[in-house]
Amino acid sequence: MIAVSGLRWTLTLLFALTTAHGFRRAVMPATGRADRVDHALHTAMGLAMIAMVWPWGMSLAAGPQIVVFVAGALWFVCAAPFRAGDGTRFKGLLSALAQAVLTGAMAWMVTLMGSGGTGDGAGGGGAMQGMPGMDMSGSAGAATMTLTGTGPKAAAALLALASVGFALWWLTQAFDRARDVPTTEAGPVPGGREAALGPACHAAMALGMAAMFVLLL
């Protein structure tokens, strides 16, 4: 959906970093089962966002992606009451609900991009030329696909603002955790900064998604 090569590579690198972190945490033996599901979903989201950036992503089947992300959004909603966050139920609840919103937004974005496609390579691109509510003319400059309906545009703008808000909140958490890393005479405790990587990667993913939503306007 992006026509500018530099922007494609920038977002690809951003999503690749968050995907790598999610995959690493998902396969770590010390990761709990619930956290393993969280990180597996983050990995799937990162891979899907990378695919959206490039033309070949339009040939991927939308159905399985929608199922995964709808299920993921439900997972975060159902798990929200049981998340403790940094020792406070409110932070855990807010973080889980933010992830539910972004995961649901992923399902919505995939639905938009796949609603007119055939999912079989080049034929999908031709079918998407007639996608209702989408402008495939590339007139937006940086984007090759933009929304045309007032409702979808308003939804994309709202999701972009929400994504930026979530990103700033997660960045605040990341800075707080990095600042509070225990130190000894030899320096910071090994692995102490690991706690800051989680919210930092969430913030990066949210900022990347905000950029994608803006491109749809």
PDB file of C-alpha atoms in Angstrom:
ATOM      1  CA  MET A   1       0.000   0.000   0.000  1.00  0.00           C
ATOM      2  CA  ILE A   2       3.071   2.293   0.095  1.00  0.00           C
ATOM      3  CA  ALA A   3       4.575   3.780  -3.056  1.00  0.00           C
ATOM      4  CA  VAL A   4       7.656   5.493  -1.589  1.00  0.00           C
ATOM      5  CA  SER A   5      10.589   3.087  -1.352  1.00  0.00           C
ATOM      6  CA  GLY A   6      12.270   4.857   1.576  1.00  0.00           C
ATOM      7  CA  LEU A   7       9.098   4.790   3.652  1.00  0.00           C
ATOM      8  CA  ARG A   8       8.597   1.116   2.817  1.00  0.00           C
ATOM      9  CA  TRP A   9      12.045   0.204   4.108  1.00  0.00           C
ATOM     10  CA  THR A  10      11.712   2.394   7.208  1.00  0.00           C
ATOM     11  CA  LEU A  11       8.439   0.759   8.246  1.00  0.00           C
ATOM     12  CA  THR A  12       9.757  -2.674   7.301  1.00  0.00           C
ATOM     13  CA  LEU A  13      12.745  -2.187   9.615  1.00  0.00           C
ATOM     14  CA  LEU A  14      10.511  -0.894  12.400  1.00  0.00           C
ATOM     15  CA  PHE A  15       8.133  -3.848  12.164  1.00  0.00           C
ATOM     16  CA  ALA A  16      11.019  -6.302  11.739  1.00  0.00           C
ATOM     17  CA  LEU A  17      12.524  -5.168  15.053  1.00  0.00           C
ATOM     18  CA  THR A  18       9.243  -5.563  16.927  1.00  0.00           C
ATOM     19  CA  THR A  19       8.641  -8.934  15.243  1.00  0.00           C
ATOM     20  CA  ALA A  20      12.084 -10.175  16.244  1.00  0.00           C
ATOM     21  CA  HIS A  21      11.478  -9.152  19.867  1.00  0.00           C
ATOM     22  CA  GLY A  22       8.064 -10.835  19.926  1.00  0.00           C
ATOM     23  CA  PHE A  23       9.438 -14.053  18.438  1.00  0.00           C
ATOM     24  CA  ARG A  24      12.392 -14.109  20.834  1.00  0.00           C
ATOM     25  CA  ARG A  25      10.135 -13.718  23.855  1.00  0.00           C
ATOM     26  CA  ALA A  26       7.651 -16.267  22.530  1.00  0.00           C
ATOM     27  CA  VAL A  27      10.270 -19.030  22.302  1.00  0.00           C
ATOM     28  CA  MET A  28      12.138 -18.258  25.538  1.00  0.00           C
ATOM     29  CA  PRO A  29      11.759 -21.185  27.990  1.00  0.00           C
ATOM     30  CA  ALA A  30      11.124 -18.839  30.914  1.00  0.00           C
ATOM     31  CA  THR A  31       8.132 -17.165  29.227  1.00  0.00           C
ATOM     32  CA  GLY A  32       4.774 -18.030  30.803  1.00  0.00           C
ATOM     33  CA  ARG A  33       1.998 -19.548  28.736  1.00  0.00           C
ATOM     34  CA  ALA A  34      -0.182 -16.420  28.666  1.00  0.00           C
ATOM     35  CA  ASP A  35       2.796 -14.217  27.778  1.00  0.00           C
ATOM     36  CA  ARG A  36       3.796 -16.726  25.098  1.00  0.00           C
ATOM     37  CA  VAL A  37       0.407 -16.260  23.423  1.00  0.00           C
ATOM     38  CA  ASP A  38       0.803 -12.474  23.678  1.00  0.00           C
ATOM     39  CA  HIS A  39       4.202 -12.532  22.018  1.00  0.00           C
ATOM     40  CA  ALA A  40       3.058 -14.973  19.333  1.00  0.00           C
ATOM     41  CA  LEU A  41       0.274 -12.539  18.441  1.00  0.00           C
ATOM     42  CA  HIS A  42       2.738  -9.634  18.386  1.00  0.00           C
ATOM     43  CA  THR A  43       4.936 -11.650  16.032  1.00  0.00           C
ATOM     44  CA  ALA A  44       1.984 -12.347  13.742  1.00  0.00           C
ATOM     45  CA  MET A  45       1.027  -8.665  13.749  1.00  0.00           C
ATOM     46  CA  GLY A  46       4.561  -7.616  12.848  1.00  0.00           C
ATOM     47  CA  LEU A  47       4.750 -10.061   9.972  1.00  0.00           C
ATOM     48  CA  ALA A  48       1.340  -8.949   8.674  1.00  0.00           C
ATOM     49  CA  MET A  49       2.349  -5.286   8.842  1.00  0.00           C
ATOM     50  CA  ILE A  50       5.533  -6.010   6.893  1.00  0.00           C
ATOM     51  CA  ALA A  51       3.446  -7.774   4.236  1.00  0.00           C
ATOM     52  CA  MET A  52       1.078  -4.791   3.996  1.00  0.00           C
ATOM     53  CA  VAL A  53       3.976  -2.479   3.215  1.00  0.00           C
ATOM     54  CA  TRP A  54       4.948  -4.393   0.045  1.00  0.00           C
ATOM     55  CA  PRO A  55       2.959  -5.195  -3.116  1.00  0.00           C
ATOM     56  CA  TRP A  56       3.341  -8.955  -2.654  1.00  0.00           C
ATOM     57  CA  GLY A  57       1.397  -8.654   0.582  1.00  0.00           C
ATOM     58  CA  MET A  58      -1.783  -8.105  -1.444  1.00  0.00           C
ATOM     59  CA  SER A  59      -1.566 -11.681  -2.727  1.00  0.00           C
ATOM     60  CA  LEU A  60      -1.811 -13.195   0.762  1.00  0.00           C
ATOM     61  CA  ALA A  61      -5.142 -14.696   1.775  1.00  0.00           C
ATOM     62  CA  ALA A  62      -7.038 -12.301   4.040  1.00  0.00           C
ATOM     63  CA  GLY A  63      -9.343 -14.869   5.686  1.00  0.00           C
ATOM     64  CA  PRO A  64      -6.783 -16.631   7.918  1.00  0.00           C
ATOM     65  CA  GLN A  65      -5.293 -13.299   8.975  1.00  0.00           C
ATOM     66  CA  ILE A  66      -8.699 -11.939   9.952  1.00  0.00           C
ATOM     67  CA  VAL A  67      -9.453 -15.053  12.011  1.00  0.00           C
ATOM     68  CA  VAL A  68      -6.113 -14.809  13.842  1.00  0.00           C
ATOM     69  CA  PHE A  69      -6.451 -11.115  14.661  1.00  0.00           C
ATOM     70  CA  VAL A  70     -10.103 -11.275  15.704  1.00  0.00           C
ATOM     71  CA  ALA A  71      -9.237 -14.200  17.972  1.00  0.00           C
ATOM     72  CA  GLY A  72      -6.243 -12.222  19.231  1.00  0.00           C
ATOM     73  CA  ALA A  73      -8.384  -9.190  20.063  1.00  0.00           C
ATOM     74  CA  LEU A  74     -10.798 -11.430  21.975  1.00  0.00           C
ATOM     75  CA  TRP A  75      -7.841 -13.001  23.785  1.00  0.00           C
ATOM     76  CA  PHE A  76      -6.601  -9.623  25.017  1.00  0.00           C
ATOM     77  CA  VAL A  77     -10.106  -8.558  26.059  1.00  0.00           C
ATOM     78  CA  CYS A  78     -10.722 -11.772  28.004  1.00  0.00           C
ATOM     79  CA  ALA A  79      -7.257 -11.697  29.576  1.00  0.00           C
ATOM     80  CA  ALA A  80      -7.416  -8.009  30.527  1.00  0.00           C
ATOM     81  CA  PRO A  81      -9.006  -8.461  33.991  1.00  0.00           C
ATOM     82  CA  PHE A  82      -6.237 -10.863  35.004  1.00  0.00           C
ATOM     83  CA  ARG A  83      -3.238  -8.729  34.024  1.00  0.00           C
ATOM     84  CA  ALA A  84      -1.353  -7.110  36.886  1.00  0.00           C
ATOM     85  CA  GLY A  85       1.036  -4.942  34.847  1.00  0.00           C
ATOM     86  CA  ASP A  86       3.696  -3.316  37.062  1.00  0.00           C
ATOM     87  CA  GLY A  87       1.964  -4.450  40.204  1.00  0.00           C
ATOM     88  CA  THR A  88      -1.207  -2.441  39.529  1.00  0.00           C
ATOM     89  CA  ARG A  89      -4.367  -3.856  38.031  1.00  0.00           C
ATOM     90  CA  PHE A  90      -5.124  -0.597  36.200  1.00  0.00           C
ATOM     91  CA  LYS A  91      -1.891  -0.624  34.176  1.00  0.00           C
ATOM     92  CA  GLY A  92      -2.375  -4.263  33.264  1.00  0.00           C
ATOM     93  CA  LEU A  93      -5.980  -3.647  32.233  1.00  0.00           C
ATOM     94  CA  LEU A  94      -5.120  -0.584  30.140  1.00  0.00           C
ATOM     95  CA  SER A  95      -2.228  -2.325  28.398  1.00  0.00           C
ATOM     96  CA  ALA A  96      -4.330  -5.374  27.539  1.00  0.00           C
ATOM     97  CA  LEU A  97      -7.211  -3.259  26.236  1.00  0.00           C
ATOM     98  CA  ALA A  98      -4.800  -1.149  24.148  1.00  0.00           C
ATOM     99  CA  GLN A  99      -3.428  -4.313  22.588  1.00  0.00           C
ATOM    100  CA  ALA A 100      -6.975  -5.548  21.981  1.00  0.00           C
ATOM    101  CA  VAL A 101      -7.790  -2.327  20.104  1.00  0.00           C
ATOM    102  CA  LEU A 102      -4.658  -2.552  17.948  1.00  0.00           C
ATOM    103  CA  THR A 103      -5.182  -6.249  17.221  1.00  0.00           C
ATOM    104  CA  GLY A 104      -8.796  -5.582  16.254  1.00  0.00           C
ATOM    105  CA  ALA A 105      -7.586  -2.702  14.088  1.00  0.00           C
ATOM    106  CA  MET A 106      -5.283  -5.145  12.325  1.00  0.00           C
ATOM    107  CA  ALA A 107      -8.273  -7.338  11.486  1.00  0.00           C
ATOM    108  CA  TRP A 108     -10.128  -4.279  10.148  1.00  0.00           C
ATOM    109  CA  MET A 109      -7.169  -3.195   8.006  1.00  0.00           C
ATOM    110  CA  VAL A 110      -6.714  -6.696   6.568  1.00  0.00           C
ATOM    111  CA  THR A 111     -10.444  -6.829   5.825  1.00  0.00           C
ATOM    112  CA  LEU A 112     -10.253  -3.532   3.921  1.00  0.00           C
ATOM    113  CA  MET A 113      -7.303  -4.638   1.843  1.00  0.00           C
ATOM    114  CA  GLY A 114      -8.614  -8.117   1.134  1.00  0.00           C
ATOM    115  CA  SER A 115     -12.301  -7.357   0.556  1.00  0.00           C
ATOM    116  CA  GLY A 116     -11.814  -7.008  -3.179  1.00  0.00           C
ATOM    117  CA  GLY A 117      -8.842  -9.305  -3.675  1.00  0.00           C
ATOM    118  CA  THR A 118      -8.706 -12.875  -4.932  1.00  0.00           C
ATOM    119  CA  GLY A 119      -5.714 -13.939  -2.849  1.00  0.00           C
ATOM    120  CA  ASP A 120      -3.962 -15.557  -5.822  1.00  0.00           C
ATOM    121  CA  GLY A 121      -1.086 -13.352  -6.867  1.00  0.00           C
ATOM    122  CA  ALA A 122      -1.385 -10.849  -9.670  1.00  0.00           C
ATOM    123  CA  GLY A 123      -5.082 -11.505 -10.108  1.00  0.00           C
ATOM    124  CA  GLY A 124      -5.701 -10.103  -6.637  1.00  0.00           C
ATOM    125  CA  GLY A 125      -4.209  -6.749  -7.576  1.00  0.00           C
ATOM    126  CA  GLY A 126      -6.497  -6.419 -10.570  1.00  0.00           C
ATOM    127  CA  ALA A 127      -9.556  -7.277  -8.544  1.00  0.00           C
ATOM    128  CA  MET A 128      -8.663  -4.717  -5.931  1.00  0.00           C
ATOM    129  CA  GLN A 129      -8.873  -1.936  -8.495  1.00  0.00           C
ATOM    130  CA  GLY A 130     -12.617  -2.095  -8.030  1.00  0.00           C
ATOM    131  CA  MET A 131     -12.592  -2.423  -4.248  1.00  0.00           C
ATOM    132  CA  PRO A 132     -15.524  -0.459  -2.804  1.00  0.00           C
ATOM    133  CA  GLY A 133     -14.480   2.414  -0.557  1.00  0.00           C
ATOM    134  CA  MET A 134     -10.865   2.335  -1.760  1.00  0.00           C
ATOM    135  CA  ASP A 135      -8.987   4.523  -4.229  1.00  0.00           C
ATOM    136  CA  MET A 136      -6.248   2.535  -5.973  1.00  0.00           C
ATOM    137  CA  SER A 137      -5.084   5.400  -8.204  1.00  0.00           C
ATOM    138  CA  GLY A 138      -2.095   6.282  -6.046  1.00  0.00           C
ATOM    139  CA  SER A 139      -3.062   9.945  -6.064  1.00  0.00           C
ATOM    140  CA  ALA A 140      -2.109  10.266  -2.395  1.00  0.00           C
ATOM    141  CA  GLY A 141       1.591  10.331  -3.279  1.00  0.00           C
ATOM    142  CA  ALA A 142       3.072   8.145  -0.546  1.00  0.00           C
ATOM    143  CA  ALA A 143       0.259   5.594  -0.665  1.00  0.00           C
ATOM    144  CA  THR A 144      -1.078   3.446  -3.498  1.00  0.00           C
ATOM    145  CA  MET A 145      -4.326   2.748  -1.649  1.00  0.00           C
ATOM    146  CA  THR A 146      -6.520   5.274   0.158  1.00  0.00           C
ATOM    147  CA  LEU A 147     -10.002   5.237   1.678  1.00  0.00           C
ATOM    148  CA  THR A 148     -12.818   7.117  -0.041  1.00  0.00           C
ATOM    149  CA  GLY A 149     -15.805   6.793   2.305  1.00  0.00           C
ATOM    150  CA  THR A 150     -16.375   9.254   5.147  1.00  0.00           C
ATOM    151  CA  GLY A 151     -17.010   6.471   7.675  1.00  0.00           C
ATOM    152  CA  PRO A 152     -13.853   4.460   6.923  1.00  0.00           C
ATOM    153  CA  LYS A 153     -11.764   7.642   6.822  1.00  0.00           C
ATOM    154  CA  ALA A 154     -13.102   8.730  10.211  1.00  0.00           C
ATOM    155  CA  ALA A 155     -12.376   5.272  11.625  1.00  0.00           C
ATOM    156  CA  ALA A 156      -8.817   5.353  10.247  1.00  0.00           C
ATOM    157  CA  ALA A 157      -8.229   8.820  11.709  1.00  0.00           C
ATOM    158  CA  LEU A 158      -9.572   7.727  15.098  1.00  0.00           C
ATOM    159  CA  LEU A 159      -7.398   4.614  15.081  1.00  0.00           C
ATOM    160  CA  ALA A 160      -4.356   6.708  14.112  1.00  0.00           C
ATOM    161  CA  LEU A 161      -4.943   9.036  17.076  1.00  0.00           C
ATOM    162  CA  ALA A 162      -5.529   6.102  19.414  1.00  0.00           C
ATOM    163  CA  SER A 163      -2.345   4.413  18.178  1.00  0.00           C
ATOM    164  CA  VAL A 164      -0.293   7.545  18.840  1.00  0.00           C
ATOM    165  CA  GLY A 165      -1.817   7.823  22.315  1.00  0.00           C
ATOM    166  CA  PHE A 166      -0.998   4.201  23.116  1.00  0.00           C
ATOM    167  CA  ALA A 167       2.527   4.669  21.749  1.00  0.00           C
ATOM    168  CA  LEU A 168       3.187   7.673  24.003  1.00  0.00           C
ATOM    169  CA  TRP A 169       1.842   5.809  27.027  1.00  0.00           C
ATOM    170  CA  TRP A 170       4.057   2.783  26.306  1.00  0.00           C
ATOM    171  CA  LEU A 171       7.072   5.026  25.707  1.00  0.00           C
ATOM    172  CA  THR A 172       6.528   6.576  29.124  1.00  0.00           C
ATOM    173  CA  GLN A 173       6.519   3.104  30.652  1.00  0.00           C
ATOM    174  CA  ALA A 174       9.674   2.142  28.761  1.00  0.00           C
ATOM    175  CA  PHE A 175      11.537   5.248  29.986  1.00  0.00           C
ATOM    176  CA  ASP A 176      10.358   4.697  33.560  1.00  0.00           C
ATOM    177  CA  ARG A 177      11.496   1.066  33.537  1.00  0.00           C
ATOM    178  CA  ALA A 178      14.850   1.898  31.974  1.00  0.00           C
ATOM    179  CA  ARG A 179      15.425   4.617  34.569  1.00  0.00           C
ATOM    180  CA  ASP A 180      14.560   2.292  37.455  1.00  0.00           C
ATOM    181  CA  VAL A 181      16.962  -0.500  36.441  1.00  0.00           C
ATOM    182  CA  PRO A 182      18.799  -1.722  39.582  1.00  0.00           C
ATOM    183  CA  THR A 183      22.495  -0.929  39.595  1.00  0.00           C
ATOM    184  CA  THR A 184      25.522  -2.213  41.461  1.00  0.00           C
ATOM    185  CA  GLU A 185      29.079  -0.952  41.748  1.00  0.00           C
ATOM    186  CA  ALA A 186      29.832  -2.779  38.489  1.00  0.00           C
ATOM    187  CA  GLY A 187      26.965  -1.012  36.696  1.00  0.00           C
ATOM    188  CA  PRO A 188      23.357  -1.918  35.738  1.00  0.00           C
ATOM    189  CA  VAL A 189      22.185  -5.396  36.705  1.00  0.00           C
ATOM    190  CA  PRO A 190      22.582  -7.726  33.670  1.00  0.00           C
ATOM    191  CA  GLY A 191      19.247  -8.127  31.898  1.00  0.00           C
ATOM    192  CA  GLY A 192      17.712  -5.340  33.956  1.00  0.00           C
ATOM    193  CA  ARG A 193      16.805  -3.321  30.879  1.00  0.00           C
ATOM    194  CA  GLU A 194      14.832  -6.230  29.452  1.00  0.00           C
ATOM    195  CA  ALA A 195      11.724  -4.917  31.218  1.00  0.00           C
ATOM    196  CA  ALA A 196      11.873  -1.735  29.131  1.00  0.00           C
ATOM    197  CA  LEU A 197      12.013  -3.577  25.808  1.00  0.00           C
ATOM    198  CA  GLY A 198       8.414  -4.796  25.983  1.00  0.00           C
ATOM    199  CA  PRO A 199       6.669  -1.399  26.195  1.00  0.00           C
ATOM    200  CA  ALA A 200       9.271   0.093  23.833  1.00  0.00           C
ATOM    201  CA  CYS A 201       8.387  -2.484  21.160  1.00  0.00           C
ATOM    202  CA  HIS A 202       4.672  -1.954  21.781  1.00  0.00           C
ATOM    203  CA  ALA A 203       5.234   1.770  21.255  1.00  0.00           C
ATOM    204  CA  ALA A 204       7.151   1.171  18.027  1.00  0.00           C
ATOM    205  CA  MET A 205       4.412  -1.100  16.688  1.00  0.00           C
ATOM    206  CA  ALA A 206       1.719   1.432  17.600  1.00  0.00           C
ATOM    207  CA  LEU A 207       3.605   4.268  15.884  1.00  0.00           C
ATOM    208  CA  GLY A 208       4.055   2.158  12.756  1.00  0.00           C
ATOM    209  CA  MET A 209       0.358   1.321  12.727  1.00  0.00           C
ATOM    210  CA  ALA A 210      -0.506   5.011  13.182  1.00  0.00           C
ATOM    211  CA  ALA A 211       1.570   5.793  10.088  1.00  0.00           C
ATOM    212  CA  MET A 212      -0.269   3.121   8.117  1.00  0.00           C
ATOM    213  CA  PHE A 213      -3.653   4.505   9.167  1.00  0.00           C
ATOM    214  CA  VAL A 214      -2.598   8.035   8.169  1.00  0.00           C
ATOM    215  CA  LEU A 215      -1.567   6.746   4.748  1.00  0.00           C
ATOM    216  CA  LEU A 216      -5.098   5.394   4.247  1.00  0.00           C
ATOM    217  CA  LEU A 217      -6.626   8.881   4.655  1.00  0.00           C
TER     218      LEU A 217
END
